[in-house]
Structures are given as C-alpha cells and as structure tokens.
Amino acid sequence: MNVITNVITAADVVDRLAVEETLHRYWSHIDAGNFTAVRALFTDDARGRYWGGQWLDGGDAVVEWLINVSAPALFMHHMGKVYRVGIDGDRATAHSHITAHITLRDAPETVVVSVGNYFDELRRADGGWKISVKDFSQGWSEARS
Amino acid sequence: MTIVRTFEDARDRINASDTLYRYCSTVDQKDFVGLRTVLAEDARMRFCLGGTWNEWVEGADAIVAWVDKMTADRGFQHHLLSVYHVDIEGDQASALAYLTSHQVAADDPDQVMQMSSRYRNLLRRDGDGWVITQIELEVGWVEIRTFDQSQAIG
C-alpha cells in the first residue's frame, strides 16, 4: 500500500473520510484532555510507540501513557494533516504530518514545538475505524519563549 | 470556486489533493522515484523568494533534479501542507495549498530552517488520478533557528 491509492468508488470516499475522522479525533481529543474518547479510538489490542521508545501493548496502556505525558501540559495544539490512506478490505494504513505547539503549566510563557510523523494502522470496527498501531517519530523539537 | 456537489466532485477533489500531499511526502523522504510519478512529463516549476520569481525549471526530470540539489544539505524534512482550493474543470485542475515546512540541516541536527510558503499548482487528469503540470512556489518567510536537540522533548 505504499503507492497512491486513488479513490474510485463511493465506498472508497466513505472509508477515506472515516479513517481521517478517527485520526483527526485522536489529536482533538488529546488537545481537549478527553482521554475516555481517546481510548474509544483504539482497539483493545492496539500497540503504540512514541519517539522510538518501547512499544506499549494494549489500548489501555497506550492511553495511560498519553495521560501521563500530557499531565504537565497547559495547552496543546496538534496541527495535523493526514497525507496518505491505503485501504485493503477491513484494514488501513495511514501517514500523517504533525506540528504541535504545547505550553506547560510550570512555564506558561514557553511553547514547546514538536514536528514529526505518524504511521498508523487501523481496523474496521463498530461501523467505523479504530487505531490498531500508532507509531510517532519526531524530527525536530524546540522550546521557544 | 468549485463546490463539491457530486460523488465525482468529491473523488476528484480527494485524488487531486492526494497528489499534492504525495509531492510533499516524497520530497521529505527523498523518494525521487516516487516524486517523479506525481509529475507530468512536461511539468514545469518556478519559485519566488523575496518577491522575485526565478526562471522556470522545465520538465519532470529537471524538477526532480532541482529538488534533489536544493535539499541535498537537509536531513529530516517535514512539509506540512494544507490544500485550500481545488478548482476542477474537466481534465484540468488548479490548486492553492499553504505550507509550513521544517528542514533540519544534515550537518547540524540542532539547526532547522522554517519556511512559510504557498503553492499555486496546476494538475491534469491521468487515469484514475492526477499529475502535477505546473508548480509555483511563493516563499513568504524563511527563518533559521537553533535548538539543542538533546534538550528537546522526546
């Protein structure tokens, strides 16, 4: 699925938009601090990896990690774009770009900028799509005041 | 302005946008074979910096060579694109896309070049998808920043 997957049928359009919706909600729910909603986006057996660290096994483990890493944040703004969606039956892969701005409670005059890529795998579930693999790699980060 | 009213409108809008996003992701990955596939054989491009337009680069192979040369000193690259307009007329399309890019220096992982730019592109229908026939890149802001990546989050 590492080639352009052209949208040809109406079903392709529906799947494409539904996958994008799941991925956009991942960012907006994190920014809103709604981790119950974040958890609902993951399959129970989901795996997650951030910044090339250890794989987190299970949707609960991924979300627990997200809660902990987000705890110091005062404001989060994940500006992302889904670049590619490849759909093969009930499975999908996606590549997204992100530039995030994050301020911290103990340093509200400083913004942390994170620039990176997400590589996701999704499965069709509950009438929509859920994330089964979330792999984030960062290429640049800085703190600005 | 093209309003999406039909399934065909939606399909064209998604596929044309995909081609523009694929242009950026292949540049980021230095996937020049992939980059070539999103360009029409007779594609041309030019860019504007500081209000001055450079000469046209003519032909898909010449564009790929130009991108290769211009990004040779870059390591991690990240072109964050948002497609604002896609206007389709038959087998031709025009598009406006906004870009914020971060490009880390290959020889200095603590230095990044950030640009704010706009693409005004033309596309042509090619089978089920679209290829780019013309690229106009208007660079409005370029900034070099440094930050010790050992102090960065992650």
Tab-separated table of C-alpha atoms in Angstrom:
chain	number	residue	atom	x	y	z
A	1	MET	CA	0.000	0.000	0.000
A	2	ASN	CA	2.982	2.292	-0.475
A	3	VAL	CA	1.549	3.690	-3.688
A	4	ILE	CA	-1.141	6.233	-4.360
A	5	THR	CA	-4.493	4.631	-3.578
A	6	ASN	CA	-6.888	6.510	-5.776
A	7	VAL	CA	-10.445	6.958	-4.584
A	8	ILE	CA	-12.617	5.332	-7.229
A	9	THR	CA	-15.939	4.298	-5.686
A	10	ALA	CA	-18.379	5.913	-3.272
A	11	ALA	CA	-17.368	3.308	-0.680
A	12	ASP	CA	-13.744	4.458	-1.042
A	13	VAL	CA	-14.819	8.013	-0.215
A	14	VAL	CA	-16.752	6.874	2.863
A	15	ASP	CA	-13.824	4.793	4.133
A	16	ARG	CA	-11.317	7.514	3.411
A	17	LEU	CA	-13.283	10.157	5.314
A	18	ALA	CA	-13.988	7.771	8.213
A	19	VAL	CA	-10.305	6.911	8.623
A	20	GLU	CA	-9.377	10.598	8.547
A	21	GLU	CA	-12.094	11.318	11.119
A	22	THR	CA	-10.609	8.770	13.541
A	23	LEU	CA	-7.121	10.207	13.124
A	24	HIS	CA	-8.272	13.826	13.500
A	25	ARG	CA	-10.227	12.931	16.648
A	26	TYR	CA	-7.096	11.404	18.150
A	27	TRP	CA	-5.497	14.865	18.047
A	28	SER	CA	-8.545	16.891	19.059
A	29	HIS	CA	-9.449	14.603	21.972
A	30	ILE	CA	-5.883	14.784	23.306
A	31	ASP	CA	-5.928	18.571	22.982
A	32	ALA	CA	-9.249	18.630	24.893
A	33	GLY	CA	-7.913	16.273	27.563
A	34	ASN	CA	-10.721	13.812	26.853
A	35	PHE	CA	-8.863	10.536	27.270
A	36	THR	CA	-12.017	8.457	27.567
A	37	ALA	CA	-12.742	9.497	23.997
A	38	VAL	CA	-9.123	8.847	23.015
A	39	ARG	CA	-9.396	5.296	24.394
A	40	ALA	CA	-12.501	4.665	22.283
A	41	LEU	CA	-10.428	5.316	19.150
A	42	PHE	CA	-8.090	2.373	19.857
A	43	THR	CA	-8.657	-1.354	19.536
A	44	ASP	CA	-8.187	-3.321	22.760
A	45	ASP	CA	-5.044	-4.937	21.354
A	46	ALA	CA	-3.596	-1.709	19.961
A	47	ARG	CA	0.132	-1.043	20.097
A	48	GLY	CA	1.771	2.355	20.397
A	49	ARG	CA	5.277	3.714	20.158
A	50	TYR	CA	6.401	7.305	20.664
A	51	TRP	CA	9.756	8.865	19.878
A	52	GLY	CA	11.170	5.461	19.003
A	53	GLY	CA	10.767	4.146	22.548
A	54	GLN	CA	9.407	0.834	23.755
A	55	TRP	CA	6.198	-0.467	22.235
A	56	LEU	CA	3.178	-0.060	24.507
A	57	ASP	CA	0.896	-3.094	24.333
A	58	GLY	CA	-2.864	-2.660	24.574
A	59	GLY	CA	-5.204	0.289	24.116
A	60	ASP	CA	-5.300	0.892	27.870
A	61	ALA	CA	-1.501	1.054	28.093
A	62	VAL	CA	-1.277	3.496	25.183
A	63	VAL	CA	-3.845	5.840	26.697
A	64	GLU	CA	-2.333	5.610	30.182
A	65	TRP	CA	0.982	6.677	28.656
A	66	LEU	CA	-0.735	9.580	26.874
A	67	ILE	CA	-2.381	10.713	30.112
A	68	ASN	CA	0.968	10.729	31.918
A	69	VAL	CA	2.887	12.536	29.179
A	70	SER	CA	0.111	15.131	28.801
A	71	ALA	CA	-0.224	15.840	32.531
A	72	PRO	CA	2.267	18.773	32.634
A	73	ALA	CA	0.635	20.456	29.624
A	74	LEU	CA	-1.365	23.648	29.971
A	75	PHE	CA	-2.349	23.985	26.315
A	76	MET	CA	-1.894	21.563	23.444
A	77	HIS	CA	-2.458	22.217	19.757
A	78	HIS	CA	-1.833	19.325	17.383
A	79	MET	CA	-1.949	20.794	13.865
A	80	GLY	CA	-2.003	17.683	11.718
A	81	LYS	CA	-2.779	16.515	8.253
A	82	VAL	CA	-3.480	13.017	7.004
A	83	TYR	CA	-1.303	12.636	3.915
A	84	ARG	CA	-1.999	9.118	2.768
A	85	VAL	CA	-4.614	6.469	3.448
A	86	GLY	CA	-4.314	2.986	1.982
A	87	ILE	CA	-7.296	0.715	2.454
A	88	ASP	CA	-7.231	-3.046	1.965
A	89	GLY	CA	-10.577	-4.564	2.934
A	90	ASP	CA	-11.028	-4.157	6.684
A	91	ARG	CA	-7.533	-2.832	7.276
A	92	ALA	CA	-5.959	0.517	6.557
A	93	THR	CA	-2.614	2.250	6.845
A	94	ALA	CA	-2.112	5.982	7.113
A	95	HIS	CA	0.713	8.518	7.167
A	96	SER	CA	0.171	11.894	8.796
A	97	HIS	CA	2.231	15.017	9.401
A	98	ILE	CA	2.037	16.958	12.660
A	99	THR	CA	3.339	20.238	14.025
A	100	ALA	CA	2.304	20.586	17.653
A	101	HIS	CA	2.566	23.568	19.996
A	102	ILE	CA	2.438	22.746	23.703
A	103	THR	CA	2.703	25.015	26.736
A	104	LEU	CA	3.482	23.706	30.206
A	105	ARG	CA	1.795	24.619	33.498
A	106	ASP	CA	5.101	25.433	35.176
A	107	ALA	CA	6.357	27.554	32.259
A	108	PRO	CA	3.345	29.116	30.536
A	109	GLU	CA	5.482	31.684	28.678
A	110	THR	CA	7.359	28.933	26.851
A	111	VAL	CA	5.989	26.906	23.979
A	112	VAL	CA	7.352	23.522	23.008
A	113	VAL	CA	7.177	22.810	19.274
A	114	SER	CA	7.228	19.223	18.051
A	115	VAL	CA	7.460	18.320	14.366
A	116	GLY	CA	7.020	14.748	13.249
A	117	ASN	CA	5.188	11.943	11.505
A	118	TYR	CA	2.598	9.373	12.485
A	119	PHE	CA	2.369	5.975	10.866
A	120	ASP	CA	-0.909	4.323	11.790
A	121	GLU	CA	-2.658	1.062	11.143
A	122	LEU	CA	-6.420	0.828	11.552
A	123	ARG	CA	-9.091	-1.842	11.526
A	124	ARG	CA	-12.750	-1.594	10.610
A	125	ALA	CA	-14.764	-1.818	13.859
A	126	ASP	CA	-18.129	-0.727	15.256
A	127	GLY	CA	-19.200	0.780	11.973
A	128	GLY	CA	-16.070	2.914	11.746
A	129	TRP	CA	-12.322	2.548	12.060
A	130	LYS	CA	-10.153	2.057	15.140
A	131	ILE	CA	-6.431	2.513	15.538
A	132	SER	CA	-4.505	-0.741	15.996
A	133	VAL	CA	-0.975	0.664	15.645
A	134	LYS	CA	0.205	4.203	16.421
A	135	ASP	CA	3.862	4.958	15.727
A	136	PHE	CA	5.113	8.532	16.196
A	137	SER	CA	8.575	9.684	15.190
A	138	GLN	CA	9.855	13.189	15.819
A	139	GLY	CA	12.303	15.020	13.595
A	140	TRP	CA	12.519	18.383	15.325
A	141	SER	CA	11.596	19.864	18.671
A	142	GLU	CA	12.379	23.144	20.361
A	143	ALA	CA	11.298	25.314	23.257
A	144	ARG	CA	10.637	28.982	22.484
A	145	SER	CA	9.827	31.827	24.854
B	1	MET	CA	-14.697	28.331	-6.836
B	2	THR	CA	-15.647	24.687	-7.334
B	3	ILE	CA	-18.347	23.494	-4.951
B	4	VAL	CA	-18.334	19.763	-4.260
B	5	ARG	CA	-21.830	18.619	-5.200
B	6	THR	CA	-21.479	15.117	-6.571
B	7	PHE	CA	-19.564	11.954	-5.812
B	8	GLU	CA	-17.392	12.647	-8.845
B	9	ASP	CA	-16.551	16.103	-7.446
B	10	ALA	CA	-15.549	14.543	-4.113
B	11	ARG	CA	-13.493	11.836	-5.816
B	12	ASP	CA	-11.623	14.368	-7.957
B	13	ARG	CA	-11.028	16.650	-5.004
B	14	ILE	CA	-9.569	13.821	-2.880
B	15	ASN	CA	-7.404	12.365	-5.634
B	16	ALA	CA	-6.024	15.741	-6.756
B	17	SER	CA	-5.247	16.606	-3.126
B	18	ASP	CA	-3.559	13.233	-2.629
B	19	THR	CA	-1.185	14.017	-5.482
B	20	LEU	CA	-0.224	17.320	-3.844
B	21	TYR	CA	0.361	15.647	-0.472
B	22	ARG	CA	2.343	12.883	-2.133
B	23	TYR	CA	4.595	15.528	-3.713
B	24	CYS	CA	5.476	16.760	-0.206
B	25	SER	CA	5.928	13.361	1.429
B	26	THR	CA	8.203	12.097	-1.339
B	27	VAL	CA	10.337	15.242	-1.040
B	28	ASP	CA	10.520	14.682	2.732
B	29	GLN	CA	11.664	11.103	2.244
B	30	LYS	CA	13.977	11.935	-0.677
B	31	ASP	CA	11.967	9.392	-2.611
B	32	PHE	CA	12.812	10.822	-6.019
B	33	VAL	CA	11.326	7.878	-7.886
B	34	GLY	CA	8.037	8.492	-6.089
B	35	LEU	CA	8.346	12.233	-6.684
B	36	ARG	CA	8.727	11.670	-10.416
B	37	THR	CA	5.443	9.724	-10.540
B	38	VAL	CA	3.359	12.697	-9.386
B	39	LEU	CA	4.764	14.960	-12.113
B	40	ALA	CA	3.622	15.118	-15.722
B	41	GLU	CA	6.402	14.608	-18.256
B	42	ASP	CA	6.050	18.226	-19.378
B	43	ALA	CA	5.687	19.690	-15.891
B	44	ARG	CA	7.394	22.956	-15.036
B	45	MET	CA	8.059	24.827	-11.823
B	46	ARG	CA	9.368	28.099	-10.515
B	47	PHE	CA	9.714	29.684	-7.115
B	48	CYS	CA	9.596	33.168	-5.692
B	49	LEU	CA	11.780	34.402	-2.861
B	50	GLY	CA	11.719	37.975	-1.656
B	51	GLY	CA	9.232	38.952	-4.340
B	52	THR	CA	11.413	37.810	-7.247
B	53	TRP	CA	10.400	34.869	-9.408
B	54	ASN	CA	13.166	32.560	-10.600
B	55	GLU	CA	13.344	31.052	-14.070
B	56	TRP	CA	11.077	28.133	-14.911
B	57	VAL	CA	12.530	24.673	-14.416
B	58	GLU	CA	11.209	22.772	-17.433
B	59	GLY	CA	10.354	19.061	-17.439
B	60	ALA	CA	9.667	16.483	-14.732
B	61	ASP	CA	13.197	15.098	-14.683
B	62	ALA	CA	14.654	18.599	-14.330
B	63	ILE	CA	12.292	19.352	-11.435
B	64	VAL	CA	13.322	16.161	-9.632
B	65	ALA	CA	16.993	17.053	-10.151
B	66	TRP	CA	16.330	20.567	-8.853
B	67	VAL	CA	14.619	19.280	-5.711
B	68	ASP	CA	17.458	16.796	-5.170
B	69	LYS	CA	20.005	19.619	-5.421
B	70	MET	CA	18.055	22.059	-3.222
B	71	THR	CA	17.530	19.516	-0.424
B	72	ALA	CA	20.954	17.857	-0.528
B	73	ASP	CA	22.057	19.646	2.647
B	74	ARG	CA	18.863	18.797	4.539
B	75	GLY	CA	18.372	15.850	6.898
B	76	PHE	CA	14.906	15.487	8.419
B	77	GLN	CA	12.334	17.309	6.311
B	78	HIS	CA	8.706	17.979	7.130
B	79	HIS	CA	6.435	19.786	4.659
B	80	LEU	CA	3.139	20.336	6.476
B	81	LEU	CA	0.691	21.129	3.696
B	82	SER	CA	-2.944	22.131	3.730
B	83	VAL	CA	-4.809	22.146	0.423
B	84	TYR	CA	-7.123	25.159	0.467
B	85	HIS	CA	-8.618	25.242	-3.025
B	86	VAL	CA	-9.078	22.680	-5.756
B	87	ASP	CA	-10.883	24.011	-8.815
B	88	ILE	CA	-11.614	21.363	-11.413
B	89	GLU	CA	-12.616	21.950	-14.994
B	90	GLY	CA	-12.888	18.721	-16.935
B	91	ASP	CA	-9.486	17.077	-17.014
B	92	GLN	CA	-7.635	20.137	-15.678
B	93	ALA	CA	-7.392	21.414	-12.121
B	94	SER	CA	-5.828	24.315	-10.292
B	95	ALA	CA	-4.989	24.267	-6.614
B	96	LEU	CA	-3.838	26.556	-3.828
B	97	ALA	CA	-2.033	24.969	-0.901
B	98	TYR	CA	-0.455	26.505	2.206
B	99	LEU	CA	2.816	25.153	3.533
B	100	THR	CA	4.758	25.333	6.776
B	101	SER	CA	7.989	23.412	6.438
B	102	HIS	CA	10.742	22.451	8.868
B	103	GLN	CA	14.001	21.202	7.359
B	104	VAL	CA	16.859	20.193	9.631
B	105	ALA	CA	20.440	20.735	8.441
B	106	ALA	CA	22.101	17.433	7.551
B	107	ASP	CA	25.392	18.503	9.167
B	108	ASP	CA	23.826	20.149	12.236
B	109	PRO	CA	20.897	18.394	13.910
B	110	ASP	CA	20.396	21.425	16.174
B	111	GLN	CA	19.607	23.796	13.284
B	112	VAL	CA	16.308	23.984	11.434
B	113	MET	CA	15.109	26.097	8.504
B	114	GLN	CA	11.421	27.000	8.750
B	115	MET	CA	9.512	28.375	5.784
B	116	SER	CA	6.004	29.716	5.278
B	117	SER	CA	5.011	29.314	1.652
B	118	ARG	CA	2.163	28.893	-0.779
B	119	TYR	CA	1.859	26.570	-3.748
B	120	ARG	CA	-0.240	27.507	-6.766
B	121	ASN	CA	-0.284	24.361	-8.850
B	122	LEU	CA	-1.952	23.039	-11.987
B	123	LEU	CA	-2.862	19.382	-12.441
B	124	ARG	CA	-4.039	17.143	-15.245
B	125	ARG	CA	-6.200	14.023	-15.021
B	126	ASP	CA	-4.107	10.889	-15.510
B	127	GLY	CA	-6.042	7.628	-15.451
B	128	ASP	CA	-7.889	7.404	-12.138
B	129	GLY	CA	-5.706	10.068	-10.579
B	130	TRP	CA	-4.000	13.390	-11.230
B	131	VAL	CA	-0.465	14.539	-12.035
B	132	ILE	CA	1.065	17.960	-11.498
B	133	THR	CA	1.743	20.008	-14.628
B	134	GLN	CA	2.846	23.280	-13.042
B	135	ILE	CA	4.210	24.350	-9.662
B	136	GLU	CA	4.552	27.917	-8.481
B	137	LEU	CA	6.077	28.134	-5.008
B	138	GLU	CA	5.887	31.529	-3.321
B	139	VAL	CA	8.111	31.634	-0.258
B	140	GLY	CA	6.948	34.371	2.109
B	141	TRP	CA	9.154	33.742	5.144
B	142	VAL	CA	12.365	31.881	5.815
B	143	GLU	CA	13.903	31.582	9.239
B	144	ILE	CA	16.909	29.675	10.578
B	145	ARG	CA	16.616	28.624	14.203
B	146	THR	CA	18.799	26.582	16.506
B	147	PHE	CA	17.867	24.463	19.494
B	148	ASP	CA	19.892	21.818	21.283
B	149	GLN	CA	18.000	18.636	20.397
B	150	SER	CA	19.400	16.892	23.449
B	151	GLN	CA	17.193	19.301	25.435
B	152	ALA	CA	14.116	18.707	23.266
B	153	ILE	CA	11.123	16.704	24.400
B	154	GLY	CA	11.154	13.050	23.472
